[in-house]
GROMACS .gro file of C-alpha atoms in nm:
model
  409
    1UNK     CA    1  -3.549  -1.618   0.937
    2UNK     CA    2  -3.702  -1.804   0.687
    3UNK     CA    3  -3.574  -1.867   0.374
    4UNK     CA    4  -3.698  -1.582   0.120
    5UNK     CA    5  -3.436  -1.538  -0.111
    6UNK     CA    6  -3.401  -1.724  -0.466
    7UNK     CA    7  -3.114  -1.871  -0.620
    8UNK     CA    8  -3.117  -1.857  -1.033
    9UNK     CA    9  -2.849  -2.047  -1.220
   10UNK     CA   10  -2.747  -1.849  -1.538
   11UNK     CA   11  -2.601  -2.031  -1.840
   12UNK     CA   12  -2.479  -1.828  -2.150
   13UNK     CA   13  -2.628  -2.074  -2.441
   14UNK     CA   14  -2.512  -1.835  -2.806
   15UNK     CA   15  -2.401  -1.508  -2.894
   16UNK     CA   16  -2.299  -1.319  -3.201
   17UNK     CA   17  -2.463  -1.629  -3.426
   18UNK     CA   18  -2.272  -1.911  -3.270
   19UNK     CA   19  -2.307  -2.186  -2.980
   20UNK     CA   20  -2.123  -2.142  -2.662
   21UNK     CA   21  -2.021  -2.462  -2.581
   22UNK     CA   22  -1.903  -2.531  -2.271
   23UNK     CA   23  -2.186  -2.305  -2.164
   24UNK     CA   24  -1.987  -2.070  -1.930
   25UNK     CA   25  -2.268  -1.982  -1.598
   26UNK     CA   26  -2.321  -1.812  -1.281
   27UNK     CA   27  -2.567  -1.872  -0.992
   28UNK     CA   28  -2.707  -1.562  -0.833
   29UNK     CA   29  -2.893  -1.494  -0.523
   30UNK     CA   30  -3.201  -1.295  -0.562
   31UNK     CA   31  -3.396  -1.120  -0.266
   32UNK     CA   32  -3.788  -1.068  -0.254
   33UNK     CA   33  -3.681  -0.654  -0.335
   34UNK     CA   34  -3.518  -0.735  -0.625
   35UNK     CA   35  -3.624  -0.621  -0.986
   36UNK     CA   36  -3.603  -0.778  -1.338
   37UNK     CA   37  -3.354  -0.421  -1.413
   38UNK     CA   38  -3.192  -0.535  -1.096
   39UNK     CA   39  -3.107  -0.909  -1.186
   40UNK     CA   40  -3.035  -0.762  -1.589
   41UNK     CA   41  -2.771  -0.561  -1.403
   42UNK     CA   42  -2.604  -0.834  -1.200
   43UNK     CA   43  -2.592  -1.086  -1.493
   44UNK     CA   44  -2.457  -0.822  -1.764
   45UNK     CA   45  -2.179  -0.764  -1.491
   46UNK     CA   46  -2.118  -1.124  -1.409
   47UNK     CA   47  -2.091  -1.186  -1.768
   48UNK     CA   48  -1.831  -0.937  -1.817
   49UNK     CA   49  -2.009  -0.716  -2.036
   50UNK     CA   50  -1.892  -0.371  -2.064
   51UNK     CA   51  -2.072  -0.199  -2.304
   52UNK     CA   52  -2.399  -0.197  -2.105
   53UNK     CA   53  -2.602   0.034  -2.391
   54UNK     CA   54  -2.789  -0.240  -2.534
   55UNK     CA   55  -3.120  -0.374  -2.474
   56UNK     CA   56  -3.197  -0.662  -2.157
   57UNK     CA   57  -3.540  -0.796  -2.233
   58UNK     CA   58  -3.612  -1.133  -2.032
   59UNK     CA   59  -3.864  -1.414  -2.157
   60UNK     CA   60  -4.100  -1.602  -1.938
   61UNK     CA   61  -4.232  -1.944  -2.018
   62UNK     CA   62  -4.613  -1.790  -2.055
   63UNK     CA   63  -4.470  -1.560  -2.310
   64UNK     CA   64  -4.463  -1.278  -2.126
   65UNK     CA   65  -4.145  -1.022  -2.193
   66UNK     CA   66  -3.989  -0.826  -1.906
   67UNK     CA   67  -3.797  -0.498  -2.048
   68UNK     CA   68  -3.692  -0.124  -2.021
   69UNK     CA   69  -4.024   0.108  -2.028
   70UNK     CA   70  -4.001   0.205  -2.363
   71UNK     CA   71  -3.938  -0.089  -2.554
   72UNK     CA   72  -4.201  -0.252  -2.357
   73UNK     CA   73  -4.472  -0.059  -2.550
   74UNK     CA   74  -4.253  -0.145  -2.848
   75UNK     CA   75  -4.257  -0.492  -2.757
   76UNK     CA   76  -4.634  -0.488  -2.697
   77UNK     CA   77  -4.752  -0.289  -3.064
   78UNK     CA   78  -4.535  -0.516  -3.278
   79UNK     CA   79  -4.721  -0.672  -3.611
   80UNK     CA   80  -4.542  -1.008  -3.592
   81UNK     CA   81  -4.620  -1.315  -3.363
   82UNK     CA   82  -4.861  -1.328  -3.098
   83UNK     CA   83  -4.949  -1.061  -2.912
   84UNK     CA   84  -4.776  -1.006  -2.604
   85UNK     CA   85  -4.806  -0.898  -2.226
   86UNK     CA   86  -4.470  -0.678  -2.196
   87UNK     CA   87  -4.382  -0.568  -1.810
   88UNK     CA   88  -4.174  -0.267  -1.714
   89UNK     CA   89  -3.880  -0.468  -1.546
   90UNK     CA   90  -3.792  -0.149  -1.309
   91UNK     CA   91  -4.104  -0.237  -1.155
   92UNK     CA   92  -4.179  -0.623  -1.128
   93UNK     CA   93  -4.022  -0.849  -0.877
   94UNK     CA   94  -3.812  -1.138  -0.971
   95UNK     CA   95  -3.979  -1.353  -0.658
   96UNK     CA   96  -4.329  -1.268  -0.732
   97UNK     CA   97  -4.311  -1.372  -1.096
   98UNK     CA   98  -4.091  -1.658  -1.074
   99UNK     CA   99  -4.135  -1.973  -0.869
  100UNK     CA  100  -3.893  -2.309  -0.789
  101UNK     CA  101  -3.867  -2.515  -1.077
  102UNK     CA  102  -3.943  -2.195  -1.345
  103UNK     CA  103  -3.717  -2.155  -1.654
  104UNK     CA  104  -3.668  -1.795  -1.873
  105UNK     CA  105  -3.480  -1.634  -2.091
  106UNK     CA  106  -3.261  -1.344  -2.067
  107UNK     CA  107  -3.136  -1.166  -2.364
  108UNK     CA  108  -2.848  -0.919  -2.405
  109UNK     CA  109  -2.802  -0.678  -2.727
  110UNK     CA  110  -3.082  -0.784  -2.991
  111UNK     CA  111  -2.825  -0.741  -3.233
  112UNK     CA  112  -2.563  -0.999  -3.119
  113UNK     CA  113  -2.821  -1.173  -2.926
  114UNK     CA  114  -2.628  -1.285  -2.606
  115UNK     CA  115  -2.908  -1.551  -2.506
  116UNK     CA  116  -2.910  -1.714  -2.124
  117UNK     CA  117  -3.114  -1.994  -1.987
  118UNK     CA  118  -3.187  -1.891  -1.617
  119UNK     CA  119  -3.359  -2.155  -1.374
  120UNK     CA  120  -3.470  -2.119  -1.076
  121UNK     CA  121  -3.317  -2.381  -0.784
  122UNK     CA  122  -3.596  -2.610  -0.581
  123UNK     CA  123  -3.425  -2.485  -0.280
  124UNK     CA  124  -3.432  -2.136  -0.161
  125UNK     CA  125  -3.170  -1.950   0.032
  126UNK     CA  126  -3.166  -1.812   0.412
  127UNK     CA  127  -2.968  -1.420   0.322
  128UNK     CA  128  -2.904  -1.415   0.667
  129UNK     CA  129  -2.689  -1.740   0.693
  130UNK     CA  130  -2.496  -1.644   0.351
  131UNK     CA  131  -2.442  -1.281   0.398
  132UNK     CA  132  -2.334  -1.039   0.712
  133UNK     CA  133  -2.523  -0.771   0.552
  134UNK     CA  134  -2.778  -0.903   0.279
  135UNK     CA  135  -2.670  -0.694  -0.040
  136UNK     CA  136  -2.933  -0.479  -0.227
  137UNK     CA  137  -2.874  -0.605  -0.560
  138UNK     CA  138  -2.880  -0.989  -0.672
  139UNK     CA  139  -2.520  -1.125  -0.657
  140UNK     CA  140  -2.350  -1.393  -0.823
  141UNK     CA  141  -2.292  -1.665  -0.539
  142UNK     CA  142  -2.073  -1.928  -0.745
  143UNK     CA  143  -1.996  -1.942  -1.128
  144UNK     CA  144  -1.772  -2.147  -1.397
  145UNK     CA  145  -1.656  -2.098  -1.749
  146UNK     CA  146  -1.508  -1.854  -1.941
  147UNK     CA  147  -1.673  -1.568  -2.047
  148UNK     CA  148  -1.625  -1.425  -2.384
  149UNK     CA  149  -1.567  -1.069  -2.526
  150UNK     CA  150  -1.966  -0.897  -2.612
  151UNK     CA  151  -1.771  -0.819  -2.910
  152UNK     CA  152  -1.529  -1.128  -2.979
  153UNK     CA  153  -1.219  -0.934  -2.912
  154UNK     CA  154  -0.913  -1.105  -2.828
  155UNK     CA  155  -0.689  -0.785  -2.780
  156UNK     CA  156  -0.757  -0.435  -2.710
  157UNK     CA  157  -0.718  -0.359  -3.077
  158UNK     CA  158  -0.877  -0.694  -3.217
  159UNK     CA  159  -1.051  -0.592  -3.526
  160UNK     CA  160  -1.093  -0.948  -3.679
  161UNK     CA  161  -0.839  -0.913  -3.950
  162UNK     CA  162  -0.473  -0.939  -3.757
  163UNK     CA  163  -0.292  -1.270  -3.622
  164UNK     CA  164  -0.266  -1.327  -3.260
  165UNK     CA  165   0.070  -1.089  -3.108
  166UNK     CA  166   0.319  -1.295  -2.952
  167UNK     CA  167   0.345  -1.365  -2.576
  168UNK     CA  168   0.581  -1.134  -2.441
  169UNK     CA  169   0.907  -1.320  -2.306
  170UNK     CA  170   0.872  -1.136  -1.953
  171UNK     CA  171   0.577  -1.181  -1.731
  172UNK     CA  172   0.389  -0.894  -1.654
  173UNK     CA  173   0.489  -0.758  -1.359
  174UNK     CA  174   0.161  -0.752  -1.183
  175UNK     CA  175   0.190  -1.114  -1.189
  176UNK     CA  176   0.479  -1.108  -0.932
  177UNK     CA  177   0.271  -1.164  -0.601
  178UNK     CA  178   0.522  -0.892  -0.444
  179UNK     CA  179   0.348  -0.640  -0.663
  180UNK     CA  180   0.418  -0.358  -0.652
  181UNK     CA  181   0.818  -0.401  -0.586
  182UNK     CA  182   0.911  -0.220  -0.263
  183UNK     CA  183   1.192  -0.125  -0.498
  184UNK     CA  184   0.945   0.171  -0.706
  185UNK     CA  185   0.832   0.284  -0.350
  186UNK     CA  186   1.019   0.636  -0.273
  187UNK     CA  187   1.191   0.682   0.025
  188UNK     CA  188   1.106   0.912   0.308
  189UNK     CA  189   1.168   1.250   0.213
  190UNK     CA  190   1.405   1.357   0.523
  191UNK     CA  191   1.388   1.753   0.496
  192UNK     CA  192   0.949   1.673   0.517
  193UNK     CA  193   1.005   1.508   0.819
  194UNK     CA  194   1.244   1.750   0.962
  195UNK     CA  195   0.986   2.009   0.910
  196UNK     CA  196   0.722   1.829   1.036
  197UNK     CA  197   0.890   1.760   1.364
  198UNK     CA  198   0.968   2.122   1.399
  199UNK     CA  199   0.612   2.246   1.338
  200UNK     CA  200   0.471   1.999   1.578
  201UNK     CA  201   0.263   1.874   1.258
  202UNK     CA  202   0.183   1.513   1.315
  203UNK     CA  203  -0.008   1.523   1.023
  204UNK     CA  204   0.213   1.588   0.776
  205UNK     CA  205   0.452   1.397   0.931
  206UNK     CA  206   0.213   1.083   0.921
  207UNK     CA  207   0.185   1.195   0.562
  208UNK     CA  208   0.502   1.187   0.463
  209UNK     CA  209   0.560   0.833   0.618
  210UNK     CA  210   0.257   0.661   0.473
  211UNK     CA  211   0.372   0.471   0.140
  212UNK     CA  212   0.738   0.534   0.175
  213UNK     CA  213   1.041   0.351   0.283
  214UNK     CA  214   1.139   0.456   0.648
  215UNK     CA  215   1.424   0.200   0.729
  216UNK     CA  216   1.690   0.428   0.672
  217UNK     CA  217   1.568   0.702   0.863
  218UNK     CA  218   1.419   0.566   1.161
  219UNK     CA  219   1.644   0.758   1.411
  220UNK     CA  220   1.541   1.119   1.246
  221UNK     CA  221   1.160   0.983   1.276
  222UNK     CA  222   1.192   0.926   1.673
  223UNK     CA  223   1.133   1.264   1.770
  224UNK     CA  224   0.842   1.315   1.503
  225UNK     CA  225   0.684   0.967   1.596
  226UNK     CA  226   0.654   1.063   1.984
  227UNK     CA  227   0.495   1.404   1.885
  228UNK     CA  228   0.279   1.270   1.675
  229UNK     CA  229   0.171   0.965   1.957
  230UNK     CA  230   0.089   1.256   2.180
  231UNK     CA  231  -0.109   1.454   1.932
  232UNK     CA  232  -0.302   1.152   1.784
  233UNK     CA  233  -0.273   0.800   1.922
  234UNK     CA  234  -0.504   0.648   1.736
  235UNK     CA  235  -0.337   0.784   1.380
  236UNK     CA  236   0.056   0.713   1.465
  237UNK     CA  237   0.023   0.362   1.662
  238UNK     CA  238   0.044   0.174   1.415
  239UNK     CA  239   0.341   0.325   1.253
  240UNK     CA  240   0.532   0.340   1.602
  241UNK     CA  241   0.466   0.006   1.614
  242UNK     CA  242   0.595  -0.049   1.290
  243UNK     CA  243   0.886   0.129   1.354
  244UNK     CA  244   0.966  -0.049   1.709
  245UNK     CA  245   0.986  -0.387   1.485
  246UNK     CA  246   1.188  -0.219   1.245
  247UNK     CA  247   1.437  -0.087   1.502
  248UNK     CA  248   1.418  -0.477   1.692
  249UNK     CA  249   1.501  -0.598   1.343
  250UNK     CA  250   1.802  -0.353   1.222
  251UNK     CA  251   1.971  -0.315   1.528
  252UNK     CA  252   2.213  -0.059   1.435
  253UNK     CA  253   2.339   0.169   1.704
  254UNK     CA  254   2.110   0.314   1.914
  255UNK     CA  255   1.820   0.136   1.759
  256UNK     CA  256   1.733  -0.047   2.045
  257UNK     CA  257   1.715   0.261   2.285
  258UNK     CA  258   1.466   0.429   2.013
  259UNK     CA  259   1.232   0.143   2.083
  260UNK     CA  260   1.225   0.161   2.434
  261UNK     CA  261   1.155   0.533   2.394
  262UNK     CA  262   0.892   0.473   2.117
  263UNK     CA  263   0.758   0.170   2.349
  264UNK     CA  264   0.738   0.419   2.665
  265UNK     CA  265   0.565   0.639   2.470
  266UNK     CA  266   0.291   0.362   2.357
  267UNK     CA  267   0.269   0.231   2.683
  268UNK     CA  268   0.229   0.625   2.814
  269UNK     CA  269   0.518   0.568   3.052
  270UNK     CA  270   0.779   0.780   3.142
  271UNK     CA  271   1.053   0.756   2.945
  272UNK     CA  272   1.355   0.746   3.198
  273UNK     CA  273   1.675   0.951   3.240
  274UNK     CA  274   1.753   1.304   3.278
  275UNK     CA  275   1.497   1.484   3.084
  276UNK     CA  276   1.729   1.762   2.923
  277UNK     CA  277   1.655   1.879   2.542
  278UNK     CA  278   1.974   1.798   2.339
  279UNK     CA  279   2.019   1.907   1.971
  280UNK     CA  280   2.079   1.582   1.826
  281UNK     CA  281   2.183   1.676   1.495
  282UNK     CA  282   2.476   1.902   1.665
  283UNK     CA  283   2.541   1.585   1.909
  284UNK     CA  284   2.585   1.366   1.595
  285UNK     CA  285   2.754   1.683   1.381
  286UNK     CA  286   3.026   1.703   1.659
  287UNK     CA  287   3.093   1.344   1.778
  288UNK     CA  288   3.118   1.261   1.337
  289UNK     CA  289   3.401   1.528   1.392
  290UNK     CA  290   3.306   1.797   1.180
  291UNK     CA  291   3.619   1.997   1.282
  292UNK     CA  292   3.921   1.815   1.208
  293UNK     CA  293   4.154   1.941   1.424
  294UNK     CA  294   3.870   1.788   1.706
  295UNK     CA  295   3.933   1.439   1.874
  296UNK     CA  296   3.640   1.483   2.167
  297UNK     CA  297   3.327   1.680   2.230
  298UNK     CA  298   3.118   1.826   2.554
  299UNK     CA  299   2.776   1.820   2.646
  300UNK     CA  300   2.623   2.095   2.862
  301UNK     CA  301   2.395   1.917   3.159
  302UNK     CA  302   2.275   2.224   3.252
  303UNK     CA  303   2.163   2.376   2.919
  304UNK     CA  304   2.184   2.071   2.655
  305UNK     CA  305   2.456   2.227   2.460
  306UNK     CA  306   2.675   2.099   2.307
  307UNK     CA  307   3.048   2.180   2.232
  308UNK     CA  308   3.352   2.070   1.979
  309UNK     CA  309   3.620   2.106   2.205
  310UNK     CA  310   3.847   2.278   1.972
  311UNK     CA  311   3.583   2.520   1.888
  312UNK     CA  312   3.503   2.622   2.242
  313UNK     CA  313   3.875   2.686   2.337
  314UNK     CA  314   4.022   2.853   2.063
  315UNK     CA  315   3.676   2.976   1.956
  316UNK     CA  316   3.442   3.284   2.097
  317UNK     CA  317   3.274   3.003   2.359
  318UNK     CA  318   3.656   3.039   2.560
  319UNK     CA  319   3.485   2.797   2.786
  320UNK     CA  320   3.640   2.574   3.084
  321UNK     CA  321   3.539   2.206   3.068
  322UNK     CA  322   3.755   2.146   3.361
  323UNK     CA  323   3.591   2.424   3.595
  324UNK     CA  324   3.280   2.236   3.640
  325UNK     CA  325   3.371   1.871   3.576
  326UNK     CA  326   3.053   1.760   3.680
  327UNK     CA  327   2.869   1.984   3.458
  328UNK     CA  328   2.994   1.827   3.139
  329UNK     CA  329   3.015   1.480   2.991
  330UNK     CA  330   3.266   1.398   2.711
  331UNK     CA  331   3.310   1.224   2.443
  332UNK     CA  332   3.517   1.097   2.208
  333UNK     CA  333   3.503   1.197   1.833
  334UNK     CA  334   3.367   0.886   1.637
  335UNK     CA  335   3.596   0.634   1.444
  336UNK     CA  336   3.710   0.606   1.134
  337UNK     CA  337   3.585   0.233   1.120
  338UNK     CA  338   3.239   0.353   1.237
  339UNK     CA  339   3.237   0.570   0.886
  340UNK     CA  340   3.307   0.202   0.695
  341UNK     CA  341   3.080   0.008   0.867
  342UNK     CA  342   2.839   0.264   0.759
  343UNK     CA  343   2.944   0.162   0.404
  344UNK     CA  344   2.929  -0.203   0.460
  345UNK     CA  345   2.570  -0.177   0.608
  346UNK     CA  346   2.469   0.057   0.331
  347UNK     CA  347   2.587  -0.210   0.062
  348UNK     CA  348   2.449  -0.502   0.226
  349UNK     CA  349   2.116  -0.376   0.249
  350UNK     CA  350   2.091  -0.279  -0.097
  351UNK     CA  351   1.841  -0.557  -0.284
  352UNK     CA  352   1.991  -0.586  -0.613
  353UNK     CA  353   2.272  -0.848  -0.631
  354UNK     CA  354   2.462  -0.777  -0.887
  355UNK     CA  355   2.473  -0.367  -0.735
  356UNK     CA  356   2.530  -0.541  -0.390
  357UNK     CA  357   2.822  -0.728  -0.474
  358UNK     CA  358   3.034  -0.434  -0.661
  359UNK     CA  359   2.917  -0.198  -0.338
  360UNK     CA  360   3.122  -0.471  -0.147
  361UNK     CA  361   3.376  -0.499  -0.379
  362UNK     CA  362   3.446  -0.142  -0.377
  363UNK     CA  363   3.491  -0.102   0.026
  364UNK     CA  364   3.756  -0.394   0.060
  365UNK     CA  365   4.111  -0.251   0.082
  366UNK     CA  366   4.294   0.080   0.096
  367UNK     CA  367   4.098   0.344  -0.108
  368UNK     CA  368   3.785   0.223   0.016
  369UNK     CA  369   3.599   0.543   0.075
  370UNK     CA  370   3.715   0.717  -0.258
  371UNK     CA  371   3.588   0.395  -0.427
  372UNK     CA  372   3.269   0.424  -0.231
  373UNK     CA  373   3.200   0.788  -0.337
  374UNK     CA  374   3.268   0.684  -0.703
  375UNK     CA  375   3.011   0.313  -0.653
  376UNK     CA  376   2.727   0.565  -0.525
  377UNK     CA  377   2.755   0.835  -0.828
  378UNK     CA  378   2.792   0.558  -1.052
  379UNK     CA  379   2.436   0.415  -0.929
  380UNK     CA  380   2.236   0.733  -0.824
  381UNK     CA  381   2.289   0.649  -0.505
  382UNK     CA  382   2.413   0.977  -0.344
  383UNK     CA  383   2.115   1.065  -0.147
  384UNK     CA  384   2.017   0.762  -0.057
  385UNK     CA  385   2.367   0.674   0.099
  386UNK     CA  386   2.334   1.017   0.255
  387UNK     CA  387   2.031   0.992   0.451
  388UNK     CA  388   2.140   0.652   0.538
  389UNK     CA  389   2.445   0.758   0.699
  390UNK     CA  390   2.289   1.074   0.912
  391UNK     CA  391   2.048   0.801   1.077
  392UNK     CA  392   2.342   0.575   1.152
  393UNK     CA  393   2.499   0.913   1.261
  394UNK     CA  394   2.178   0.979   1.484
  395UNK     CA  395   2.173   0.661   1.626
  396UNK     CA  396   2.570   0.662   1.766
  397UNK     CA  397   2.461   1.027   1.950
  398UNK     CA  398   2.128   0.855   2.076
  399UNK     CA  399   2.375   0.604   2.244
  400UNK     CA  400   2.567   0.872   2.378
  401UNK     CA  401   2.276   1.033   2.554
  402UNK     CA  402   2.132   0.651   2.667
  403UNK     CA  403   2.489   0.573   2.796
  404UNK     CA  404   2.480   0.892   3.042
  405UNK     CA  405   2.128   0.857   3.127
  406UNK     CA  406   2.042   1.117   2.953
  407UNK     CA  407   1.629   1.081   2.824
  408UNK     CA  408   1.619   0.957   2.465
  409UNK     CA  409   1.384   1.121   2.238
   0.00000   0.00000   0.00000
């Protein structure tokens, strides 16, 4: 395609009564469809001028002034100077009234008279080669300088009479390139995502993931996550994704069987094992040992049930685990130094330092889990640590399942 297109270096020369010097400018590519009101636009907004409801009247060399409508017939009837050929600039072309080589003048607010050379370039420009989709306004193509306030304020609340504030001793944190801190992000909301997963929502469930920290409750999102692959692909694939690195990453218990669930799932492979639906809140509930008097726990092959041994022989269930023995698989209630490792991974993922190092101060020795209890009140912690600790939960009954080929979802 030939080369159509114009390019117009700008140059800010005075404003408000005084010389800009160094002359702060921007060059601008201008298309054969593009007015005077269109190029007035592009340089007003180049030039960082917010207050746009003032006047834009350009200047040719012949004397002839490019403006709105109405001041145009202003422009036109005046009683001083010579009289002048005024142009509607919604309606002339940049391109057909301007050639290589051609100098004008653009002003900006004829009250603070923000004056621009403009000059057109010798060599034109090919939009096709400098733009995947040529724009429909002129656009500023390269630029240097600083570009001062319309109305020479330093400050928000620069009125010309106070001293400059002082710096503020911090840096602003939008100048940290980790903007915003992962720290002000909230974390999943784990009663949401419960819900979700029950009401086969994958929207909401996508919803509720989407600008929230899921690392600590990547086992309760398994379920949800291959629900929501089935319902939508193209909507959950990249967060199953996501969470397969995550899981590769952590590597807690059970983390790695999630993945090759979640990968199965991507892949739209059978996930392998028995397929037989387990409550795996009530796995995790009974192997944590939620009855004390409990040291093992039963899972029904047949049905998916599950059973605190204790419960089911002194209970209403009056069942017999050793009728059927190969009806049942047992297990063993979890450890007490599964409940402190818990803590220790808690603590150590925890960003702060100075937090970090009392968390780990507070689980050495006897007394360790009272100490704990008191560390996460002390920091608002609670729920955090709680949520934390039913995924870790989840993930030791997802290994129970995986380690009696049992299908993990």
């Amino acid at each position: 395609m030939a080369k159509t297109w114009l390019s117009i270096d700008v140059e800010l020369l005075s404003g408000k009564g005084t010389a800009v010097w160094p002359r702060p400018g921007r060059t601008f590519a201008v298309g054969p469809a593009h007015t005077f009101a269109d190029f007035a636009d592009a340089i007003n907004s180049a030039f960082a001028r917010w207050d746009l409801a003032h006047l834009s009247v350009f200047t040719l060399a012949d004397g002839r002034v490019i403006t709105d409508e109405f001041s145009a017939e202003e422009f036109s009837t005046s009683e001083f100077g010579p009289v002048q050929e005024t142009l509607d600039f919604t309606r002339v072309k940049v391109v057909r009234e301007t050639k290589s080589g051609d100098e004008f003048r653009f002003t900006f607010d004829l009250g603070d008279n923000w004056t621009h050379r403009c000059v057109v370039s010798e060599r034109k420009l090919d939009p096709n080669a400098m733009f995947d989709d040529p724009p429909d306004r002129p656009v500023a193509i390269w630029g240097w300088g600083e570009m001062p306030d319309q109305y020479g304020r330093r400050w928000a609340t620069d009125d010309g009479t106070e001293p400059i504030p002082p710096e503020p001793d911090a840096a602003d944190p939008m100048a940290d390139g980790n903007w915003p801190s992962e720290d002000d992000r909230p974390f999943i909301d784990a009663r949401e995502i419960r819900a979700a997963t029950v009401a086969k929502d994958a929207d909401r469930l996508i919803t509720a993931v989407l600008g929230s920290h899921i690392d600590e409750a990547l086992q309760l999102l398994g379920e949800g996550l291959l629900m929501a692959l089935r319902q939508g692909r193209a909507k959950a694939q990249p967060i199953v994704l996501s969470a397969i690195n995550r899981l590769t990453f952590r590597g807690f218990p059970g983390d790695r069987e999630l993945s090759e669930a979640l990968l199965a799932g991507l892949r739209n492979e059978p996930v392998p094992g028995l397929d037989l639906a387990v409550d795996l809140e009530m796995l995790s509930i009974i192997h944590e040992g939620s009855f004390e008097e409990s040291d093992r726990g039963y899972l029904d092959l047949q049905t998916g049930d599950v059973y605190d041994a204790w419960a089911a022989e002194y209970g209403d269930e009056n069942i017999d685990f050793n009728d059927d023995p190969d009806r049942w698989v047992r297990f063993d209630r979890a450890d007490t130094e599964d409940a402190w490792n818990d803590m220790q991974a808690f603590v150590s993922g925890l960003r702060n330092p100075e937090i970090r190092d009392r968390g780990l101060s507070a689980i050495e020795g006897t007394g360790a889990f009272r100490r704990f209890r008191r560390f996460t009140d002390d920091h608002d912690l609670g729920d955090r640590w709680v949520q934390f600790s039913e995924d870790r939960k989840y993930g030791r009954a997802r290994l129970i399942l995986a380690e009696n080929g049992i299908r993990v979802v």
